[in-house]
Structure formats: structure tokens, C-alpha cells
Amino acid sequence: MTVAYPEFRFIEHLPKDTPICSFIELDTWVDSIWEAFYNAKEECAKEGDGILLNKFYSEGSCATIVAAWKTDENECRWAAYGDSVVFHYSHKTGLLEHSFTRLADFSNPPRLVSCKDPLEEEGFNSGVFHLDNTSEVFAASDALSHYILMMYELSKSTMYASELMEEQMKQTNNTGLLQVAEQESFDFEKDILAPLLASAGSEKEFRMLMSTLYDKREIESDDYTLAIL
């Protein structure tokens, strides 16, 4: 979700009114834009040194995609490829839905959209959120998504005991984040979600919040992106 070269953004070319609902639709869309994207990034890479150009040729330009379309007042369709996540939180029910698999899967290598390699159907996921008049729909990059889901599951630790145990048993960097966070006393909606969504209106406030979470060792050094529908 970090954009290195703003003159050509994936997100600007997503269909605005028609949701992507299948892997074939995603693959067709990527196929329609990859060549112009590749050519633009190749020219940028050529302006750097040989190492950058070789890295571009060997790896392509990798990204995750997550998008949501509000199709009517009570429905939101979403699509995702990779480990960025779209969330739906209902203040009425206190339930958080999301496009990802399980908390521990954040430590697995993600499938990425590349201008060099074909997409894999196993990396695609899509679905529908059913909204109410208190709904919040938002998307976040992978490291921030891990934090959101981790804190939500800790707030309902009995319900998510197996997922939290799975994260503990993996013994990755994310395990350390969980061990720190589980010592904290908090209300998910008031102490986690509300400050996060409020910070989205100001880059300065968002940076300050991420710095605070980093200092508390609840997130790691990474790129962080948040978007609200």
C-alpha cells in the first residue's frame, strides 16, 4: 500500500462502481494495467543505479491490494490479494469482521501482485459485509492490521483462545508483540479503535499514534497505512 512513484497508482485504476468479486475479474483488471505500470517503473529504475534496475527486473514491483465498495446502505463488498486487510466494525454488536485468515498467518510470506509474475488464485479473497447504521469500514496495511486484529482478539481472549495460542506457538517477532500487548488493560472500541480512526484525518496525528504504539512495542518498524470508507 506504500506508493513509491505517485505518477501511476494501482488504486486510481480500480473500477469505482463495479466491485471485483472473483479472481478472474482481478486477474483481468491487473492484465489491463500492468504493461503501462511496468514501463513507467522501468524508466524510474533506470534512473537509479544498476542494483536498483536488477532488483526491479528480478522481483518486479510487488504490492498487496485491498478494496471495498459500498453497494447500498446495508451492504459492502470487498476484495483482497495479499496481507493488507479490510475491516468492518459494528458499534451496535461490538463485532469485528475482516478479510484475512488467522492472526498467526501474518508471519507467513504473503502472496503479492507483481508486474513480473502471474497472480495465484489462492491469494485472492472476496466477500460481503452486512452493515448497520453504526458500521465502520476501513482498510489497513499488514503490520497495522496485525495490531488491530491482535488487540481485538485479546479483548475477547476466551472466544479467540485457539488463535492466540497459535500465535504464541509460532515464536516469531509477532509473538513478542502479543506478549507485550496481553499485559495491557484496555477497551477495544474506546482505547484501540476510536483513537486509530480519529487519527486518520491527520498525517501528523497518525504518525504520532504509530510512534506511541512502536514505543510501547506493540508494533514493529514498518510502513503503515489506514483508509476509511
PDB file of C-alpha atoms in Angstrom:
ATOM      1  CA  MET A   1       0.000   0.000   0.000  1.00  0.00           C
ATOM      2  CA  THR A   2       3.037   2.262   0.029  1.00  0.00           C
ATOM      3  CA  VAL A   3       3.281   4.042  -3.334  1.00  0.00           C
ATOM      4  CA  ALA A   4       6.867   4.648  -4.406  1.00  0.00           C
ATOM      5  CA  TYR A   5       6.080   6.526  -7.612  1.00  0.00           C
ATOM      6  CA  PRO A   6       2.888   8.620  -7.388  1.00  0.00           C
ATOM      7  CA  GLU A   7       2.504   9.199 -11.117  1.00  0.00           C
ATOM      8  CA  PHE A   8       0.970   5.724 -11.555  1.00  0.00           C
ATOM      9  CA  ARG A   9      -1.093   4.344  -8.673  1.00  0.00           C
ATOM     10  CA  PHE A  10      -2.811   0.977  -8.729  1.00  0.00           C
ATOM     11  CA  ILE A  11      -5.696   2.310  -6.673  1.00  0.00           C
ATOM     12  CA  GLU A  12      -6.554   5.085  -9.140  1.00  0.00           C
ATOM     13  CA  HIS A  13      -7.285   2.462 -11.793  1.00  0.00           C
ATOM     14  CA  LEU A  14      -9.622   0.292  -9.736  1.00  0.00           C
ATOM     15  CA  PRO A  15     -13.214   0.267 -11.014  1.00  0.00           C
ATOM     16  CA  LYS A  16     -15.117   2.718  -8.831  1.00  0.00           C
ATOM     17  CA  ASP A  17     -18.694   1.499  -9.302  1.00  0.00           C
ATOM     18  CA  THR A  18     -18.321  -2.209 -10.066  1.00  0.00           C
ATOM     19  CA  PRO A  19     -16.870  -4.420  -7.307  1.00  0.00           C
ATOM     20  CA  ILE A  20     -14.249  -7.030  -8.127  1.00  0.00           C
ATOM     21  CA  CYS A  21     -15.894 -10.227  -6.940  1.00  0.00           C
ATOM     22  CA  SER A  22     -13.775 -13.036  -8.423  1.00  0.00           C
ATOM     23  CA  PHE A  23     -10.173 -13.960  -9.115  1.00  0.00           C
ATOM     24  CA  ILE A  24     -10.848 -13.820 -12.864  1.00  0.00           C
ATOM     25  CA  GLU A  25     -12.067 -10.236 -12.546  1.00  0.00           C
ATOM     26  CA  LEU A  26      -8.971  -9.258 -10.560  1.00  0.00           C
ATOM     27  CA  ASP A  27      -6.654 -11.016 -12.991  1.00  0.00           C
ATOM     28  CA  THR A  28      -8.344  -9.306 -15.956  1.00  0.00           C
ATOM     29  CA  TRP A  29      -8.046  -5.898 -14.295  1.00  0.00           C
ATOM     30  CA  VAL A  30      -4.348  -6.362 -13.486  1.00  0.00           C
ATOM     31  CA  ASP A  31      -3.733  -7.595 -17.031  1.00  0.00           C
ATOM     32  CA  SER A  32      -5.273  -4.377 -18.383  1.00  0.00           C
ATOM     33  CA  ILE A  33      -2.898  -2.068 -16.468  1.00  0.00           C
ATOM     34  CA  TRP A  34       0.348  -3.961 -15.838  1.00  0.00           C
ATOM     35  CA  GLU A  35       2.160  -3.029 -19.049  1.00  0.00           C
ATOM     36  CA  ALA A  36       1.856   0.739 -18.577  1.00  0.00           C
ATOM     37  CA  PHE A  37       2.774   0.277 -14.913  1.00  0.00           C
ATOM     38  CA  TYR A  38       5.820  -1.825 -15.805  1.00  0.00           C
ATOM     39  CA  ASN A  39       7.062   0.654 -18.409  1.00  0.00           C
ATOM     40  CA  ALA A  40       6.716   3.608 -16.030  1.00  0.00           C
ATOM     41  CA  LYS A  41       8.552   1.820 -13.212  1.00  0.00           C
ATOM     42  CA  GLU A  42      11.272   0.548 -15.550  1.00  0.00           C
ATOM     43  CA  GLU A  43      12.090   4.119 -16.556  1.00  0.00           C
ATOM     44  CA  CYS A  44      12.254   5.125 -12.891  1.00  0.00           C
ATOM     45  CA  ALA A  45      14.527   2.161 -12.107  1.00  0.00           C
ATOM     46  CA  LYS A  46      16.840   3.098 -14.968  1.00  0.00           C
ATOM     47  CA  GLU A  47      17.372   6.484 -13.331  1.00  0.00           C
ATOM     48  CA  GLY A  48      18.920   4.732 -10.324  1.00  0.00           C
ATOM     49  CA  ASP A  49      21.967   2.507 -10.146  1.00  0.00           C
ATOM     50  CA  GLY A  50      22.397  -0.937 -11.652  1.00  0.00           C
ATOM     51  CA  ILE A  51      21.455  -2.640  -8.385  1.00  0.00           C
ATOM     52  CA  LEU A  52      18.028  -0.985  -8.390  1.00  0.00           C
ATOM     53  CA  LEU A  53      17.419  -1.919 -12.029  1.00  0.00           C
ATOM     54  CA  ASN A  54      18.474  -5.537 -11.455  1.00  0.00           C
ATOM     55  CA  LYS A  55      16.205  -5.700  -8.397  1.00  0.00           C
ATOM     56  CA  PHE A  56      13.299  -4.417 -10.497  1.00  0.00           C
ATOM     57  CA  TYR A  57      13.915  -6.990 -13.241  1.00  0.00           C
ATOM     58  CA  SER A  58      14.284  -9.865 -10.773  1.00  0.00           C
ATOM     59  CA  GLU A  59      11.434  -9.015  -8.384  1.00  0.00           C
ATOM     60  CA  GLY A  60       9.020  -6.796 -10.307  1.00  0.00           C
ATOM     61  CA  SER A  61       7.080  -4.193  -8.347  1.00  0.00           C
ATOM     62  CA  CYS A  62       5.189  -6.036  -5.618  1.00  0.00           C
ATOM     63  CA  ALA A  63       2.092  -4.847  -3.779  1.00  0.00           C
ATOM     64  CA  THR A  64      -0.954  -6.017  -1.910  1.00  0.00           C
ATOM     65  CA  ILE A  65      -4.460  -4.965  -2.925  1.00  0.00           C
ATOM     66  CA  VAL A  66      -7.467  -4.464  -0.687  1.00  0.00           C
ATOM     67  CA  ALA A  67     -10.604  -2.596  -1.729  1.00  0.00           C
ATOM     68  CA  ALA A  68     -14.185  -2.105  -0.570  1.00  0.00           C
ATOM     69  CA  TRP A  69     -17.284  -0.915  -2.425  1.00  0.00           C
ATOM     70  CA  LYS A  70     -20.453   0.191  -0.640  1.00  0.00           C
ATOM     71  CA  THR A  71     -23.087  -1.250  -2.951  1.00  0.00           C
ATOM     72  CA  ASP A  72     -26.070   0.013  -0.930  1.00  0.00           C
ATOM     73  CA  GLU A  73     -26.836   1.337   2.544  1.00  0.00           C
ATOM     74  CA  ASN A  74     -26.703  -2.121   4.101  1.00  0.00           C
ATOM     75  CA  GLU A  75     -24.022  -3.875   2.082  1.00  0.00           C
ATOM     76  CA  CYS A  76     -20.319  -3.521   1.363  1.00  0.00           C
ATOM     77  CA  ARG A  77     -18.430  -5.818  -0.998  1.00  0.00           C
ATOM     78  CA  TRP A  78     -14.682  -6.285  -0.646  1.00  0.00           C
ATOM     79  CA  ALA A  79     -11.751  -7.934  -2.397  1.00  0.00           C
ATOM     80  CA  ALA A  80      -8.212  -8.622  -1.197  1.00  0.00           C
ATOM     81  CA  TYR A  81      -4.968 -10.073  -2.516  1.00  0.00           C
ATOM     82  CA  GLY A  82      -2.102 -10.364  -0.062  1.00  0.00           C
ATOM     83  CA  ASP A  83      -1.976  -9.476   3.619  1.00  0.00           C
ATOM     84  CA  SER A  84      -3.453  -5.993   3.736  1.00  0.00           C
ATOM     85  CA  VAL A  85      -6.879  -6.211   5.377  1.00  0.00           C
ATOM     86  CA  VAL A  86     -10.307  -4.598   5.129  1.00  0.00           C
ATOM     87  CA  PHE A  87     -12.317  -4.498   8.380  1.00  0.00           C
ATOM     88  CA  HIS A  88     -15.952  -3.969   9.355  1.00  0.00           C
ATOM     89  CA  TYR A  89     -16.766  -2.987  12.925  1.00  0.00           C
ATOM     90  CA  SER A  90     -20.294  -2.594  14.229  1.00  0.00           C
ATOM     91  CA  HIS A  91     -20.639  -0.363  17.282  1.00  0.00           C
ATOM     92  CA  LYS A  92     -24.065  -1.926  17.803  1.00  0.00           C
ATOM     93  CA  THR A  93     -22.819  -5.504  18.140  1.00  0.00           C
ATOM     94  CA  GLY A  94     -19.166  -4.898  19.076  1.00  0.00           C
ATOM     95  CA  LEU A  95     -18.115  -7.448  16.429  1.00  0.00           C
ATOM     96  CA  LEU A  96     -15.138  -7.020  14.098  1.00  0.00           C
ATOM     97  CA  GLU A  97     -15.191  -8.761  10.707  1.00  0.00           C
ATOM     98  CA  HIS A  98     -12.204  -8.841   8.380  1.00  0.00           C
ATOM     99  CA  SER A  99     -10.883 -10.133   5.058  1.00  0.00           C
ATOM    100  CA  PHE A 100      -7.909 -12.058   6.467  1.00  0.00           C
ATOM    101  CA  THR A 101      -7.485 -15.663   7.596  1.00  0.00           C
ATOM    102  CA  ARG A 102      -5.994 -16.049  11.093  1.00  0.00           C
ATOM    103  CA  LEU A 103      -3.786 -13.909  13.323  1.00  0.00           C
ATOM    104  CA  ALA A 104      -0.787 -16.244  13.091  1.00  0.00           C
ATOM    105  CA  ASP A 105      -0.855 -16.109   9.278  1.00  0.00           C
ATOM    106  CA  PHE A 106       0.616 -12.595   9.324  1.00  0.00           C
ATOM    107  CA  SER A 107       4.009 -14.220   9.880  1.00  0.00           C
ATOM    108  CA  ASN A 108       3.691 -16.250   6.662  1.00  0.00           C
ATOM    109  CA  PRO A 109       5.156 -14.893   3.386  1.00  0.00           C
ATOM    110  CA  PRO A 110       2.282 -13.104   1.605  1.00  0.00           C
ATOM    111  CA  ARG A 111       1.260 -13.543  -1.996  1.00  0.00           C
ATOM    112  CA  LEU A 112       1.862 -10.255  -3.814  1.00  0.00           C
ATOM    113  CA  VAL A 113       0.709  -8.595  -7.009  1.00  0.00           C
ATOM    114  CA  SER A 114       3.712  -8.248  -9.303  1.00  0.00           C
ATOM    115  CA  CYS A 115       4.214  -6.842 -12.787  1.00  0.00           C
ATOM    116  CA  LYS A 116       6.577  -9.774 -13.414  1.00  0.00           C
ATOM    117  CA  ASP A 117       4.771 -12.880 -12.175  1.00  0.00           C
ATOM    118  CA  PRO A 118       1.185 -14.123 -12.699  1.00  0.00           C
ATOM    119  CA  LEU A 119      -1.360 -13.928  -9.908  1.00  0.00           C
ATOM    120  CA  GLU A 120      -2.253 -17.069  -7.974  1.00  0.00           C
ATOM    121  CA  GLU A 121      -5.897 -17.803  -7.292  1.00  0.00           C
ATOM    122  CA  GLU A 122      -5.056 -18.977  -3.756  1.00  0.00           C
ATOM    123  CA  GLY A 123      -4.024 -15.420  -2.885  1.00  0.00           C
ATOM    124  CA  PHE A 124      -7.422 -13.908  -3.698  1.00  0.00           C
ATOM    125  CA  ASN A 125     -10.299 -13.493  -1.283  1.00  0.00           C
ATOM    126  CA  SER A 126     -13.593 -11.613  -1.507  1.00  0.00           C
ATOM    127  CA  GLY A 127     -16.835 -11.290   0.386  1.00  0.00           C
ATOM    128  CA  VAL A 128     -19.643  -9.119   1.714  1.00  0.00           C
ATOM    129  CA  PHE A 129     -20.075  -7.126   4.918  1.00  0.00           C
ATOM    130  CA  HIS A 130     -23.654  -6.538   6.037  1.00  0.00           C
ATOM    131  CA  LEU A 131     -23.812  -3.046   7.512  1.00  0.00           C
ATOM    132  CA  ASP A 132     -25.934  -1.324  10.123  1.00  0.00           C
ATOM    133  CA  ASN A 133     -26.230   2.356  10.987  1.00  0.00           C
ATOM    134  CA  THR A 134     -23.218   2.141  13.325  1.00  0.00           C
ATOM    135  CA  SER A 135     -20.849   0.389  10.909  1.00  0.00           C
ATOM    136  CA  GLU A 136     -17.237   1.419  10.296  1.00  0.00           C
ATOM    137  CA  VAL A 137     -15.436   0.018   7.234  1.00  0.00           C
ATOM    138  CA  PHE A 138     -11.706   0.612   6.964  1.00  0.00           C
ATOM    139  CA  ALA A 139      -8.570  -0.901   5.436  1.00  0.00           C
ATOM    140  CA  ALA A 140      -5.037  -1.170   6.778  1.00  0.00           C
ATOM    141  CA  SER A 141      -1.636  -2.390   5.663  1.00  0.00           C
ATOM    142  CA  ASP A 142      -0.338  -5.672   7.045  1.00  0.00           C
ATOM    143  CA  ALA A 143       1.547  -4.607  10.193  1.00  0.00           C
ATOM    144  CA  LEU A 144      -1.252  -2.294  11.315  1.00  0.00           C
ATOM    145  CA  SER A 145      -3.819  -4.990  10.520  1.00  0.00           C
ATOM    146  CA  HIS A 146      -1.912  -7.395  12.759  1.00  0.00           C
ATOM    147  CA  TYR A 147      -2.107  -4.878  15.604  1.00  0.00           C
ATOM    148  CA  ILE A 148      -5.859  -4.290  15.127  1.00  0.00           C
ATOM    149  CA  LEU A 149      -6.717  -7.980  14.964  1.00  0.00           C
ATOM    150  CA  MET A 150      -4.369  -8.849  17.836  1.00  0.00           C
ATOM    151  CA  MET A 151      -5.935  -6.263  20.144  1.00  0.00           C
ATOM    152  CA  TYR A 152      -9.464  -7.279  19.180  1.00  0.00           C
ATOM    153  CA  GLU A 153      -8.776 -10.956  19.866  1.00  0.00           C
ATOM    154  CA  LEU A 154      -7.104 -10.103  23.176  1.00  0.00           C
ATOM    155  CA  SER A 155     -10.231  -8.149  24.128  1.00  0.00           C
ATOM    156  CA  LYS A 156     -12.201 -11.363  23.547  1.00  0.00           C
ATOM    157  CA  SER A 157      -9.498 -13.782  24.644  1.00  0.00           C
ATOM    158  CA  THR A 158     -11.866 -16.589  25.618  1.00  0.00           C
ATOM    159  CA  MET A 159     -13.506 -16.583  22.195  1.00  0.00           C
ATOM    160  CA  TYR A 160     -10.159 -16.467  20.372  1.00  0.00           C
ATOM    161  CA  ALA A 161      -8.086 -18.638  22.717  1.00  0.00           C
ATOM    162  CA  SER A 162      -7.043 -21.051  19.953  1.00  0.00           C
ATOM    163  CA  GLU A 163      -5.911 -18.307  17.574  1.00  0.00           C
ATOM    164  CA  LEU A 164      -3.967 -16.530  20.306  1.00  0.00           C
ATOM    165  CA  MET A 165      -2.310 -19.796  21.324  1.00  0.00           C
ATOM    166  CA  GLU A 166      -1.409 -20.475  17.695  1.00  0.00           C
ATOM    167  CA  GLU A 167       0.270 -17.052  17.530  1.00  0.00           C
ATOM    168  CA  GLN A 168       2.163 -17.788  20.758  1.00  0.00           C
ATOM    169  CA  MET A 169       3.389 -21.149  19.497  1.00  0.00           C
ATOM    170  CA  LYS A 170       4.797 -19.748  16.234  1.00  0.00           C
ATOM    171  CA  GLN A 171       7.646 -17.976  18.041  1.00  0.00           C
ATOM    172  CA  THR A 172       8.040 -15.132  15.543  1.00  0.00           C
ATOM    173  CA  ASN A 173       8.500 -11.387  16.005  1.00  0.00           C
ATOM    174  CA  ASN A 174       4.707 -11.114  16.198  1.00  0.00           C
ATOM    175  CA  THR A 175       4.778 -13.433  19.224  1.00  0.00           C
ATOM    176  CA  GLY A 176       6.763 -10.797  21.093  1.00  0.00           C
ATOM    177  CA  LEU A 177       4.234  -8.122  20.181  1.00  0.00           C
ATOM    178  CA  LEU A 178       1.453 -10.331  21.530  1.00  0.00           C
ATOM    179  CA  GLN A 179       3.320 -10.977  24.788  1.00  0.00           C
ATOM    180  CA  VAL A 180       3.630  -7.226  25.369  1.00  0.00           C
ATOM    181  CA  ALA A 181       0.038  -6.421  24.379  1.00  0.00           C
ATOM    182  CA  GLU A 182      -1.523  -9.099  26.569  1.00  0.00           C
ATOM    183  CA  GLN A 183      -0.166  -7.302  29.642  1.00  0.00           C
ATOM    184  CA  GLU A 184      -2.238  -4.203  28.824  1.00  0.00           C
ATOM    185  CA  SER A 185      -5.713  -3.495  30.194  1.00  0.00           C
ATOM    186  CA  PHE A 186      -7.910  -1.823  27.569  1.00  0.00           C
ATOM    187  CA  ASP A 187     -11.327  -1.485  25.972  1.00  0.00           C
ATOM    188  CA  PHE A 188     -11.042  -2.289  22.263  1.00  0.00           C
ATOM    189  CA  GLU A 189     -13.593   0.238  20.993  1.00  0.00           C
ATOM    190  CA  LYS A 190     -12.608   3.137  23.260  1.00  0.00           C
ATOM    191  CA  ASP A 191      -8.847   2.635  23.639  1.00  0.00           C
ATOM    192  CA  ILE A 192      -7.845   0.993  20.342  1.00  0.00           C
ATOM    193  CA  LEU A 193     -10.356   1.623  17.566  1.00  0.00           C
ATOM    194  CA  ALA A 194     -11.509   5.170  18.387  1.00  0.00           C
ATOM    195  CA  PRO A 195      -8.003   6.723  18.561  1.00  0.00           C
ATOM    196  CA  LEU A 196      -6.962   4.876  15.424  1.00  0.00           C
ATOM    197  CA  LEU A 197      -9.910   6.036  13.306  1.00  0.00           C
ATOM    198  CA  ALA A 198      -9.664   9.573  14.698  1.00  0.00           C
ATOM    199  CA  SER A 199      -6.001   9.766  13.664  1.00  0.00           C
ATOM    200  CA  ALA A 200      -6.839   9.069  10.012  1.00  0.00           C
ATOM    201  CA  GLY A 201      -7.822  12.703   9.483  1.00  0.00           C
ATOM    202  CA  SER A 202      -4.308  13.989  10.130  1.00  0.00           C
ATOM    203  CA  GLU A 203      -0.992  12.576   8.947  1.00  0.00           C
ATOM    204  CA  LYS A 204       0.701  14.168  11.968  1.00  0.00           C
ATOM    205  CA  GLU A 205      -1.698  12.520  14.419  1.00  0.00           C
ATOM    206  CA  PHE A 206      -1.420   9.178  12.630  1.00  0.00           C
ATOM    207  CA  ARG A 207       2.384   9.318  12.781  1.00  0.00           C
ATOM    208  CA  MET A 208       2.239  10.220  16.477  1.00  0.00           C
ATOM    209  CA  LEU A 209      -0.079   7.293  17.218  1.00  0.00           C
ATOM    210  CA  MET A 210       2.144   4.843  15.321  1.00  0.00           C
ATOM    211  CA  SER A 211       5.190   6.185  17.186  1.00  0.00           C
ATOM    212  CA  THR A 212       3.404   5.687  20.503  1.00  0.00           C
ATOM    213  CA  LEU A 213       2.499   2.094  19.639  1.00  0.00           C
ATOM    214  CA  TYR A 214       6.059   1.457  18.484  1.00  0.00           C
ATOM    215  CA  ASP A 215       7.472   2.834  21.727  1.00  0.00           C
ATOM    216  CA  LYS A 216       5.108   0.501  23.620  1.00  0.00           C
ATOM    217  CA  ARG A 217       6.473  -2.396  21.494  1.00  0.00           C
ATOM    218  CA  GLU A 218       3.011  -3.309  20.207  1.00  0.00           C
ATOM    219  CA  ILE A 219       4.024  -2.726  16.573  1.00  0.00           C
ATOM    220  CA  GLU A 220       7.333  -3.063  14.735  1.00  0.00           C
ATOM    221  CA  SER A 221       9.126  -0.691  12.387  1.00  0.00           C
ATOM    222  CA  ASP A 222       7.229  -0.979   9.099  1.00  0.00           C
ATOM    223  CA  ASP A 223       5.161   1.063   6.657  1.00  0.00           C
ATOM    224  CA  TYR A 224       1.688   1.896   7.989  1.00  0.00           C
ATOM    225  CA  THR A 225      -1.388   2.850   6.000  1.00  0.00           C
ATOM    226  CA  LEU A 226      -5.015   3.365   7.040  1.00  0.00           C
ATOM    227  CA  ALA A 227      -8.016   4.224   4.854  1.00  0.00           C
ATOM    228  CA  ILE A 228     -11.663   4.655   5.903  1.00  0.00           C
ATOM    229  CA  LEU A 229     -14.620   4.112   3.566  1.00  0.00           C
TER     230      LEU A 229
END
